[in-house]
PDB file of C-alpha atoms in Angstrom:
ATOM      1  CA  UNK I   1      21.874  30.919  82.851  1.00  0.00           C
ATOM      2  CA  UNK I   2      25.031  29.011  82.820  1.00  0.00           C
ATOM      3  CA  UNK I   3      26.487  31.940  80.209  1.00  0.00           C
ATOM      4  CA  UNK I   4      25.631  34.303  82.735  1.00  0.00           C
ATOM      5  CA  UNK I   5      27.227  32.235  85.335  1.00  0.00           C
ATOM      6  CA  UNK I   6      30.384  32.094  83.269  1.00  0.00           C
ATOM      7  CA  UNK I   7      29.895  35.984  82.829  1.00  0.00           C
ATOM      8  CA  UNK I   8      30.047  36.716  86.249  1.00  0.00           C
ATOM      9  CA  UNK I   9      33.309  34.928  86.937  1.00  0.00           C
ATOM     10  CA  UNK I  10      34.616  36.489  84.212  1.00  0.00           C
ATOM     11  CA  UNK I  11      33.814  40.139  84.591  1.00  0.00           C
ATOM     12  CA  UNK I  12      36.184  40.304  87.800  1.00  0.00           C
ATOM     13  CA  UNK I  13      39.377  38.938  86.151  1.00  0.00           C
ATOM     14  CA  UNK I  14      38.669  40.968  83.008  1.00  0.00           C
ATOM     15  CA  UNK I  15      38.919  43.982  85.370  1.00  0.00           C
ATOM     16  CA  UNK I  16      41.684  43.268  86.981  1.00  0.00           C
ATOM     17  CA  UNK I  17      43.615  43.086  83.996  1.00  0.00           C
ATOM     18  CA  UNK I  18      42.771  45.911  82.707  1.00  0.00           C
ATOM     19  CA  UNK I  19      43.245  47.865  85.986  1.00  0.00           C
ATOM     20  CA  UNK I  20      46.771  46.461  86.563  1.00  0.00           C
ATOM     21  CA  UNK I  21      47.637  47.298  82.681  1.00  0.00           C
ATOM     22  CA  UNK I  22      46.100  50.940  83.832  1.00  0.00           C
ATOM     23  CA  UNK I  23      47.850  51.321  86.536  1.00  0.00           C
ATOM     24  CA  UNK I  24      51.129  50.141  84.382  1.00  0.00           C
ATOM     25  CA  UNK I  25      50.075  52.621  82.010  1.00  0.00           C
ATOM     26  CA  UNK I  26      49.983  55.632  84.652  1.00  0.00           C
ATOM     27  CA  UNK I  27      53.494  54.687  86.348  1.00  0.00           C
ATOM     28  CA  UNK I  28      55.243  55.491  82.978  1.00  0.00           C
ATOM     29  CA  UNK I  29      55.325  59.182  83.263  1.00  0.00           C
ATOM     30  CA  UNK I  30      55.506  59.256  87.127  1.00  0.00           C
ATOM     31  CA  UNK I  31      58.212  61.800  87.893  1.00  0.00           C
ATOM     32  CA  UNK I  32      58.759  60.124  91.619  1.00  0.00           C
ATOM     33  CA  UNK I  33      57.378  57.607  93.382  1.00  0.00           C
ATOM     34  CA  UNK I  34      54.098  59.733  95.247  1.00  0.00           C
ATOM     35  CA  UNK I  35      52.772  60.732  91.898  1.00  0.00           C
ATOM     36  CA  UNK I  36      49.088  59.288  92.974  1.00  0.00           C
ATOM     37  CA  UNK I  37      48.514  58.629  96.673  1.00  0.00           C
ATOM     38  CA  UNK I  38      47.643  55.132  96.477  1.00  0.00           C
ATOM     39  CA  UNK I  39      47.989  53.091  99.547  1.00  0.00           C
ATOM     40  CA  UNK I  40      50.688  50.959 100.157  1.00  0.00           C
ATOM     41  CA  UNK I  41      52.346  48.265 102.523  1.00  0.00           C
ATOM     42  CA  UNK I  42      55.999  48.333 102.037  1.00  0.00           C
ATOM     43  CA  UNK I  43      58.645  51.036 104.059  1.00  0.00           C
ATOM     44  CA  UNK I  44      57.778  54.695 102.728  1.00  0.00           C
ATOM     45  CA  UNK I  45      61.039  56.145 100.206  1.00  0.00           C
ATOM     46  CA  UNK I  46      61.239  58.349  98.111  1.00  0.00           C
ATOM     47  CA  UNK I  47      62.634  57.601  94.357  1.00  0.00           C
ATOM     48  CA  UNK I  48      62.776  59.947  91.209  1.00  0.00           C
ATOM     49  CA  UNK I  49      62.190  58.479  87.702  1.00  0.00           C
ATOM     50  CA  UNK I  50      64.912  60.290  85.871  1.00  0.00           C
ATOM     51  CA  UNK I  51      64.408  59.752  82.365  1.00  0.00           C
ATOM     52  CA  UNK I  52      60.571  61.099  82.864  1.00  0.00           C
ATOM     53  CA  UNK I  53      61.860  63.880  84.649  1.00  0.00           C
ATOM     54  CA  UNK I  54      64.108  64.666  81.813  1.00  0.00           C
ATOM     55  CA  UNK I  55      61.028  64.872  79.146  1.00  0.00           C
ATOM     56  CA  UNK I  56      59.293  66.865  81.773  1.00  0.00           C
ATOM     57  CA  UNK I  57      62.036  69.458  81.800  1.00  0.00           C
ATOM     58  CA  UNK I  58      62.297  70.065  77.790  1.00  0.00           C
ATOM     59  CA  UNK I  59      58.247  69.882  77.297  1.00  0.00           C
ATOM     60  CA  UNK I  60      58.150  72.984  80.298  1.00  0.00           C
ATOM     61  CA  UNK I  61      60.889  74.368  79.840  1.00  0.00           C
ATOM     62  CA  UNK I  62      61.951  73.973  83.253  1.00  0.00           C
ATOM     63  CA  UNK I  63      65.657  74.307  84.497  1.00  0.00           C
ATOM     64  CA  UNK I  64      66.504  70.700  85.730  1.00  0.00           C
ATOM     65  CA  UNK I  65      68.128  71.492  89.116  1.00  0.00           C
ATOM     66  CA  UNK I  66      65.087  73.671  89.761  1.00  0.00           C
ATOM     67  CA  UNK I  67      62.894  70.353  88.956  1.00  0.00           C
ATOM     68  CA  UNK I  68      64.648  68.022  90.660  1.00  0.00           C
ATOM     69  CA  UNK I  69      64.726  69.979  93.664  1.00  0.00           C
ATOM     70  CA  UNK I  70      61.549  70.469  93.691  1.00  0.00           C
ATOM     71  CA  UNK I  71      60.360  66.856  93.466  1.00  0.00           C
ATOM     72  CA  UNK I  72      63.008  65.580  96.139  1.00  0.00           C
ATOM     73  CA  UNK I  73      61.335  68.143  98.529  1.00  0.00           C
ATOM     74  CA  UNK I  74      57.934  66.496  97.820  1.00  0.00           C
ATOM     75  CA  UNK I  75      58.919  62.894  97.788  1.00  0.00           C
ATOM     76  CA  UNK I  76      60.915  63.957 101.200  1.00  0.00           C
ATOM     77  CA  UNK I  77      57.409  65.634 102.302  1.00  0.00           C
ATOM     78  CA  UNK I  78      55.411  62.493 101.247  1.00  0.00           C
ATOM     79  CA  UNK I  79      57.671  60.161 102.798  1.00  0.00           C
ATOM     80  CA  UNK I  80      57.582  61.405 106.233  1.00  0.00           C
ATOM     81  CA  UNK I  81      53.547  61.403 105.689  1.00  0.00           C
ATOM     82  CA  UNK I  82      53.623  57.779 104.944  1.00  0.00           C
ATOM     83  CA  UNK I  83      55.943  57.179 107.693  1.00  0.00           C
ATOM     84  CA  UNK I  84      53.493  57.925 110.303  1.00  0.00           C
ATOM     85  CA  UNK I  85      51.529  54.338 110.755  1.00  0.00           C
ATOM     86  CA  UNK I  86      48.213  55.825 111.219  1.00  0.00           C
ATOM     87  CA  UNK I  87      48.033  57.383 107.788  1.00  0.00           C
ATOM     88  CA  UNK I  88      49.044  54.333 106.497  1.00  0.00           C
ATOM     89  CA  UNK I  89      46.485  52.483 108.099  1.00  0.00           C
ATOM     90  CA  UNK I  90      44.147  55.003 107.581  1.00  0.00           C
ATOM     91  CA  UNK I  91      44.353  54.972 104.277  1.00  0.00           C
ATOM     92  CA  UNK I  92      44.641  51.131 103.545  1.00  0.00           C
ATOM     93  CA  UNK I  93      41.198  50.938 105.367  1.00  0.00           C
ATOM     94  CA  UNK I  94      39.603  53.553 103.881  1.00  0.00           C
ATOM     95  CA  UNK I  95      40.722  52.120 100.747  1.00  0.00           C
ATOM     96  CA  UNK I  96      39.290  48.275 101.511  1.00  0.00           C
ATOM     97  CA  UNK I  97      36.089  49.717 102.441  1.00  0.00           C
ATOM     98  CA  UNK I  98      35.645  50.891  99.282  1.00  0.00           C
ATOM     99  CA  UNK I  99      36.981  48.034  96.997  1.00  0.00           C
ATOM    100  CA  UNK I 100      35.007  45.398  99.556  1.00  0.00           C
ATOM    101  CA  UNK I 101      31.829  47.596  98.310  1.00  0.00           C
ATOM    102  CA  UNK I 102      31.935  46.141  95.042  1.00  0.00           C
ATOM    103  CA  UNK I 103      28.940  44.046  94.052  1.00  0.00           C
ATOM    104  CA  UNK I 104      28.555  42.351  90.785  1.00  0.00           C
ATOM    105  CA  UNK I 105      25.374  43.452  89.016  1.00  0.00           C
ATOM    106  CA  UNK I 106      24.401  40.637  86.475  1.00  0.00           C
ATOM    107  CA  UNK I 107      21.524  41.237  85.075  1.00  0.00           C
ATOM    108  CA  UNK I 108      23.345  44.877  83.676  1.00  0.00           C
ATOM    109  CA  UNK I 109      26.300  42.935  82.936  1.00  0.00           C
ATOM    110  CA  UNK I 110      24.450  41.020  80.981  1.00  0.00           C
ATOM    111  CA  UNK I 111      22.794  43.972  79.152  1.00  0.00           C
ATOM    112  CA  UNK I 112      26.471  45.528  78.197  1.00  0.00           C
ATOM    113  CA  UNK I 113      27.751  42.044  77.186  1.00  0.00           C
ATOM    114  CA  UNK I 114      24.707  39.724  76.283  1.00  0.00           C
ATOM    115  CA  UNK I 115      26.303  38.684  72.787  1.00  0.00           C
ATOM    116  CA  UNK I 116      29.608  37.512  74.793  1.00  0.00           C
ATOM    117  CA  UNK I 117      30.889  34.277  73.693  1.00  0.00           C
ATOM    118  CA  UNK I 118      33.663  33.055  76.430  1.00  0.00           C
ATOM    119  CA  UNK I 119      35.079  30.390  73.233  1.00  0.00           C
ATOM    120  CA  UNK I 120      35.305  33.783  70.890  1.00  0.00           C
ATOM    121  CA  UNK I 121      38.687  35.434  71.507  1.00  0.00           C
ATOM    122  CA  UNK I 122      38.069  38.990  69.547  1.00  0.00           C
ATOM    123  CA  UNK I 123      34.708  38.690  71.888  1.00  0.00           C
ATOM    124  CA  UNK I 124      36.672  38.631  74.827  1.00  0.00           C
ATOM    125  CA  UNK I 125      39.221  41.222  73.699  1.00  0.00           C
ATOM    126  CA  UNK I 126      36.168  43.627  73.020  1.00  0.00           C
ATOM    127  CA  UNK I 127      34.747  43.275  76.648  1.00  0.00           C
ATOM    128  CA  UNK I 128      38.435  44.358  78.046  1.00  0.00           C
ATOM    129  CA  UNK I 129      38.610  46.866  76.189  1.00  0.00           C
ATOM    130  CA  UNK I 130      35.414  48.691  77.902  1.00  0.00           C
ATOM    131  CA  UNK I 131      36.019  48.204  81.669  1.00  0.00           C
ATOM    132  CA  UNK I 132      34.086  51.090  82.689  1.00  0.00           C
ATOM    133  CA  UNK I 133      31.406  49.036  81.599  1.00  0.00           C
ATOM    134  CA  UNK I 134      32.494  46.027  83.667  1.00  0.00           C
ATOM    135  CA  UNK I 135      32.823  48.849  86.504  1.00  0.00           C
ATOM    136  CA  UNK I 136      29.397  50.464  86.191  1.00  0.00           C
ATOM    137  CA  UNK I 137      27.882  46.847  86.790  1.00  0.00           C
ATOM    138  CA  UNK I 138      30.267  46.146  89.657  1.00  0.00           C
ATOM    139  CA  UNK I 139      29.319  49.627  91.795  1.00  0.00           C
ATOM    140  CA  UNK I 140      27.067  49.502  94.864  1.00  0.00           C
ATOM    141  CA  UNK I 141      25.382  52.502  96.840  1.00  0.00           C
ATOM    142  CA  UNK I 142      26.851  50.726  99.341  1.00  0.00           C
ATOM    143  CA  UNK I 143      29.698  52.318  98.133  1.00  0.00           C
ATOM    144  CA  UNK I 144      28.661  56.032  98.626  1.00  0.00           C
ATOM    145  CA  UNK I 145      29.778  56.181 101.996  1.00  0.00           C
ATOM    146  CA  UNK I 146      33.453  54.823 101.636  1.00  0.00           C
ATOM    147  CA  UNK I 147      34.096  56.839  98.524  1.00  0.00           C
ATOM    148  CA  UNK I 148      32.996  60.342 100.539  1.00  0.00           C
ATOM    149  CA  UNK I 149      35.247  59.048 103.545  1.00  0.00           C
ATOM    150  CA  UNK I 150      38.159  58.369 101.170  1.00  0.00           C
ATOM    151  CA  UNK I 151      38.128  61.296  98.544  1.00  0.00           C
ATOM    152  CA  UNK I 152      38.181  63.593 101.843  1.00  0.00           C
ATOM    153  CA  UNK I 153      41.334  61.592 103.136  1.00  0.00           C
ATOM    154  CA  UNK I 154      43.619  61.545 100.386  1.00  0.00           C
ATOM    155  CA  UNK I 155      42.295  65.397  99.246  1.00  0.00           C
ATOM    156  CA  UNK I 156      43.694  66.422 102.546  1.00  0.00           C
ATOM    157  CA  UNK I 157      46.724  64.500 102.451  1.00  0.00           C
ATOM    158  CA  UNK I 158      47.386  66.146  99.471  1.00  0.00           C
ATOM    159  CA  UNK I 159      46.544  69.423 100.265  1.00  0.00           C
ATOM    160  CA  UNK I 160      48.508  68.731 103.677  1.00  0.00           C
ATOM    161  CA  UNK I 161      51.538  67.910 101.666  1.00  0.00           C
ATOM    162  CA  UNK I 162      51.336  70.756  99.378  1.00  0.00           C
ATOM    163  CA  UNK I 163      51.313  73.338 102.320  1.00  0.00           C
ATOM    164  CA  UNK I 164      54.168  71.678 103.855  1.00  0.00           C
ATOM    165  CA  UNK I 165      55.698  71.808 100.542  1.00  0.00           C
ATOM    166  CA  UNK I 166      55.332  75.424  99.262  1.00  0.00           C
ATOM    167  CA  UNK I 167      56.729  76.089 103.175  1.00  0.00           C
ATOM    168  CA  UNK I 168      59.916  74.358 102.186  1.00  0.00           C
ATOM    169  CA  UNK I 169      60.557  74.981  98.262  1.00  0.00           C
ATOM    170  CA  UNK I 170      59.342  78.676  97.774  1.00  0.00           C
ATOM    171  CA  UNK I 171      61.943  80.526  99.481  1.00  0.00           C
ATOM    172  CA  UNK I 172      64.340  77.673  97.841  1.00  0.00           C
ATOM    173  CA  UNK I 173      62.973  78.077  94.022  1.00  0.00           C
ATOM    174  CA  UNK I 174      61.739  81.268  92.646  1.00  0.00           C
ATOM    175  CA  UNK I 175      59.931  80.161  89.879  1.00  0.00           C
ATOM    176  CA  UNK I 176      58.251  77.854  92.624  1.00  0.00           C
ATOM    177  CA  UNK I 177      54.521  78.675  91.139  1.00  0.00           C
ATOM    178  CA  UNK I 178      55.121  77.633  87.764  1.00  0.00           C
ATOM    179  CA  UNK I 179      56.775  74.514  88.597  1.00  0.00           C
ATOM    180  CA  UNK I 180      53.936  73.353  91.084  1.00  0.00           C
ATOM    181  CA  UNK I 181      51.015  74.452  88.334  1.00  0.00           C
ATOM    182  CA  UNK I 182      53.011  72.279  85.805  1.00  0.00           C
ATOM    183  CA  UNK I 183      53.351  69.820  88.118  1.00  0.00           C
ATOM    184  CA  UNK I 184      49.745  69.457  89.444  1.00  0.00           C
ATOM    185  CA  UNK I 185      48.632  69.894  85.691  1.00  0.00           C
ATOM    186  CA  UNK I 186      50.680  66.420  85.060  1.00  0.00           C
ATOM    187  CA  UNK I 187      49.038  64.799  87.749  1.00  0.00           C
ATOM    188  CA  UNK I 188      45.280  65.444  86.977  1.00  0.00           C
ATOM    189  CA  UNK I 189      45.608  65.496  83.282  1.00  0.00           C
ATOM    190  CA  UNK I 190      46.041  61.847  83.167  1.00  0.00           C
ATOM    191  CA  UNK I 191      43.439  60.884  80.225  1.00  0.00           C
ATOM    192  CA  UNK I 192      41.186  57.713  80.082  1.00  0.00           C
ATOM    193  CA  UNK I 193      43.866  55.576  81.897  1.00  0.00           C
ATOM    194  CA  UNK I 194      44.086  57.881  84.700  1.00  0.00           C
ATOM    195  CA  UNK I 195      40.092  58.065  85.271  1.00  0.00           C
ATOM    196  CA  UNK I 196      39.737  54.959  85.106  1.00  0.00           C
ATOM    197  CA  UNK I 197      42.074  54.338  87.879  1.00  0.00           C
ATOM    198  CA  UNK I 198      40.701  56.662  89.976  1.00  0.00           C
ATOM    199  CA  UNK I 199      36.849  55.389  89.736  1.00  0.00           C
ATOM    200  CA  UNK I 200      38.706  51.799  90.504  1.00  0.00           C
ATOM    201  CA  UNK I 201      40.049  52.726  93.543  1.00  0.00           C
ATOM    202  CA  UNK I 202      37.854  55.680  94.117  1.00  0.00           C
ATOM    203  CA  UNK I 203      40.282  58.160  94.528  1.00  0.00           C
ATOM    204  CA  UNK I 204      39.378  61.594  92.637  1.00  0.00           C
ATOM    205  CA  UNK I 205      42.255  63.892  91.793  1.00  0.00           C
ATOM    206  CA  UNK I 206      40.711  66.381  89.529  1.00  0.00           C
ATOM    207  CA  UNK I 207      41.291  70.397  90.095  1.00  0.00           C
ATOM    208  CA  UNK I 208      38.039  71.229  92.356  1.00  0.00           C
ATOM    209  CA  UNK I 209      39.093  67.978  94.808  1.00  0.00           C
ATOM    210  CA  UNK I 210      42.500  69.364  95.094  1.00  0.00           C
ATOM    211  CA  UNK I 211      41.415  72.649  95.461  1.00  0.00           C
ATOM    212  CA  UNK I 212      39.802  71.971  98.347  1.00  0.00           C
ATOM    213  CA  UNK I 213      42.237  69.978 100.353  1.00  0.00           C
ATOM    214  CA  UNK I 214      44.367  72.937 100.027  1.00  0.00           C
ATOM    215  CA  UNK I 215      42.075  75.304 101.339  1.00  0.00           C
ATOM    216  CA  UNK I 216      41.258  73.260 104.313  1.00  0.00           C
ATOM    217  CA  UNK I 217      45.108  72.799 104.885  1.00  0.00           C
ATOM    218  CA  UNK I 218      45.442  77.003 104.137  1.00  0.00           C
ATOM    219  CA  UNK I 219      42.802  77.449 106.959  1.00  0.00           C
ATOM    220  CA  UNK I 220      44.879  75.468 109.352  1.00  0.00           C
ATOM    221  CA  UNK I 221      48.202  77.363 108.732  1.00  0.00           C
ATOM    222  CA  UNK I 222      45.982  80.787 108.502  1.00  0.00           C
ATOM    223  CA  UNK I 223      44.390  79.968 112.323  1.00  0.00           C
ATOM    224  CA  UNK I 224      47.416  78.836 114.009  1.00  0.00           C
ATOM    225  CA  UNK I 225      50.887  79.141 112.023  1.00  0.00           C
ATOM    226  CA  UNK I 226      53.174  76.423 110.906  1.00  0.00           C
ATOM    227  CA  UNK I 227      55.085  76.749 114.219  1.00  0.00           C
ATOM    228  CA  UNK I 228      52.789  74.599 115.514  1.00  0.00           C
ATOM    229  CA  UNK I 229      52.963  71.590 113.117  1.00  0.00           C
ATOM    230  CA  UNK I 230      53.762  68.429 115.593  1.00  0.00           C
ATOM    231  CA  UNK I 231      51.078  70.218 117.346  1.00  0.00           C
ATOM    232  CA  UNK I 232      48.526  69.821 114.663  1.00  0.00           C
ATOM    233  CA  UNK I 233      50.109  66.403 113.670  1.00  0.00           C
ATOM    234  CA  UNK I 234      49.112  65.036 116.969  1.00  0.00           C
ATOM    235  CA  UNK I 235      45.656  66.817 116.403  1.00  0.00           C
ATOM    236  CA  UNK I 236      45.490  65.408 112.793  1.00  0.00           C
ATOM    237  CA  UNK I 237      45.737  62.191 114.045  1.00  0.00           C
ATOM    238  CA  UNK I 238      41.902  62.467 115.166  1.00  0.00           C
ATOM    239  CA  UNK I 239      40.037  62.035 112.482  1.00  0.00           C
ATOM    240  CA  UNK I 240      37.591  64.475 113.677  1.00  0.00           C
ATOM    241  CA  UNK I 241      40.124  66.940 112.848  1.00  0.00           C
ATOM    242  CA  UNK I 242      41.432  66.110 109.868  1.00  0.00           C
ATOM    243  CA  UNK I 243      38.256  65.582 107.965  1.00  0.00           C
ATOM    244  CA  UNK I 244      35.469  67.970 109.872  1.00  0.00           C
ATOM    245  CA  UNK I 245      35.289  70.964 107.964  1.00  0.00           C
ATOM    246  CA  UNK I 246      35.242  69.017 104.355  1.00  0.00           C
ATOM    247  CA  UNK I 247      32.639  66.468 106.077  1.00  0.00           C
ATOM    248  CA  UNK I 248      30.544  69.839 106.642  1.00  0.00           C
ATOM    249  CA  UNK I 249      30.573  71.531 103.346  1.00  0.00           C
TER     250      UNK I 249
END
């Protein structure tokens, strides 16, 4: 039907809105500017968001050179990361394979939002505020694939950055463990917004994901040292080796 038509163009830019008010929504508390590891274009930096660091301090209790040193080490980590061109690429394409997935569903579309009327603002304003619907009618098994080969990229990244990390900052910080609990507990425990955002891009941050990313990154150190790292760099960059043993579990 022509409604349905209408629907269909609609669903897309409904979406979007809502995922860029989201993903405004999840940059407030960002301590720094690697919070999520979401693939970008521009030159890698680092940056710290000093008034949310400040909140973070008083709500953990958490001395605020201690802090601050601690999230300069990580931007520092995550910036040299980034700065390798084949993680950025990697990532951007892993990242368009998923999105390009995306396959408007209409007929389920039009069982979530059937009583729609496009002339009816409050109508409209009740269909943004549900975008997981609008999502669930947009996802494709075509998708399976690209969200496997993604989720194991970025959990590695970011269990690659936390090893290099804790190498640097625990013989610098002694309460080192509490600050990195508190600070992966900020990360994950992002609420609706943050969920959301990850099923968007179809990145998955929660504890068992990360978990695992570290352990592959802890069997790496465990076989051959961190003496070695441009070794395994140069390894890494196959992505054979950077994503066999989660591939295999």
């Amino acid at each position: 039907s022509s409604d349905l038509g209408l629907m269909g163009m609609l669903a897309p830019v409904l979406l979007g809105t809502q995922a860029g008010s989201m993903v405004g929504y999840l940059a407030r508390p960002s301590l720094g500017r690697y919070d999520l590891p979401l693939p970008t274009t521009d030159t890698p930096g680092p940056a710290l968001v000093v008034p949310n660091l400040e909140t973070f301090e008083a709500e953990w209790s958490i001395d605020a050179r201690d802090l601050r040193l601690y999230v300069s080490l990580h931007e520092a980590v995550q910036t040299a990361v980034r700065g390798r061109t084949w993680v950025q690429d990697l990532l951007a394409r892993r990242s368009r394979e998923y999105v390009s997935g995306y396959d408007l569903d209409l007929s389920r579309l039009e069982e979530q939002f059937g009583d729609l009327d496009p002339a009816d603002p409050s109508s409209m304003t009740a269909a943004a505020e549900h975008p997981e619907a609008i999502l669930g009618a947009m996802r494709s098994p075509a998708q399976d694939a690209a969200a496997h080969a993604l989720r194991t990229l970025v959990t590695t990244l970011v269990g690659y950055g936390d090893a290099v990390l804790a190498h640097l900052a625990a013989p610098l910080l002694p309460d080192f463990g509490r600050i990195h609990e508190a600070v992966a507990r900020h990360h994950v425990d992002q609420g609706e917004a943050g969920r959301f955002v990850e099923s968007l891009l179809g990145i998955r941050l929660d504890r068992e994901s990360l978990a695992r990313g570290r352990a592959f990154c802890a069997g790496v150190v465990e076989r051959a040292g961190t003496d070695r790292s441009e070794e395994h760099t140069s390894e890494l960059q196959s992505r054979q080796y950077l994503v066999c043993r989660l591939l295999l579990e």
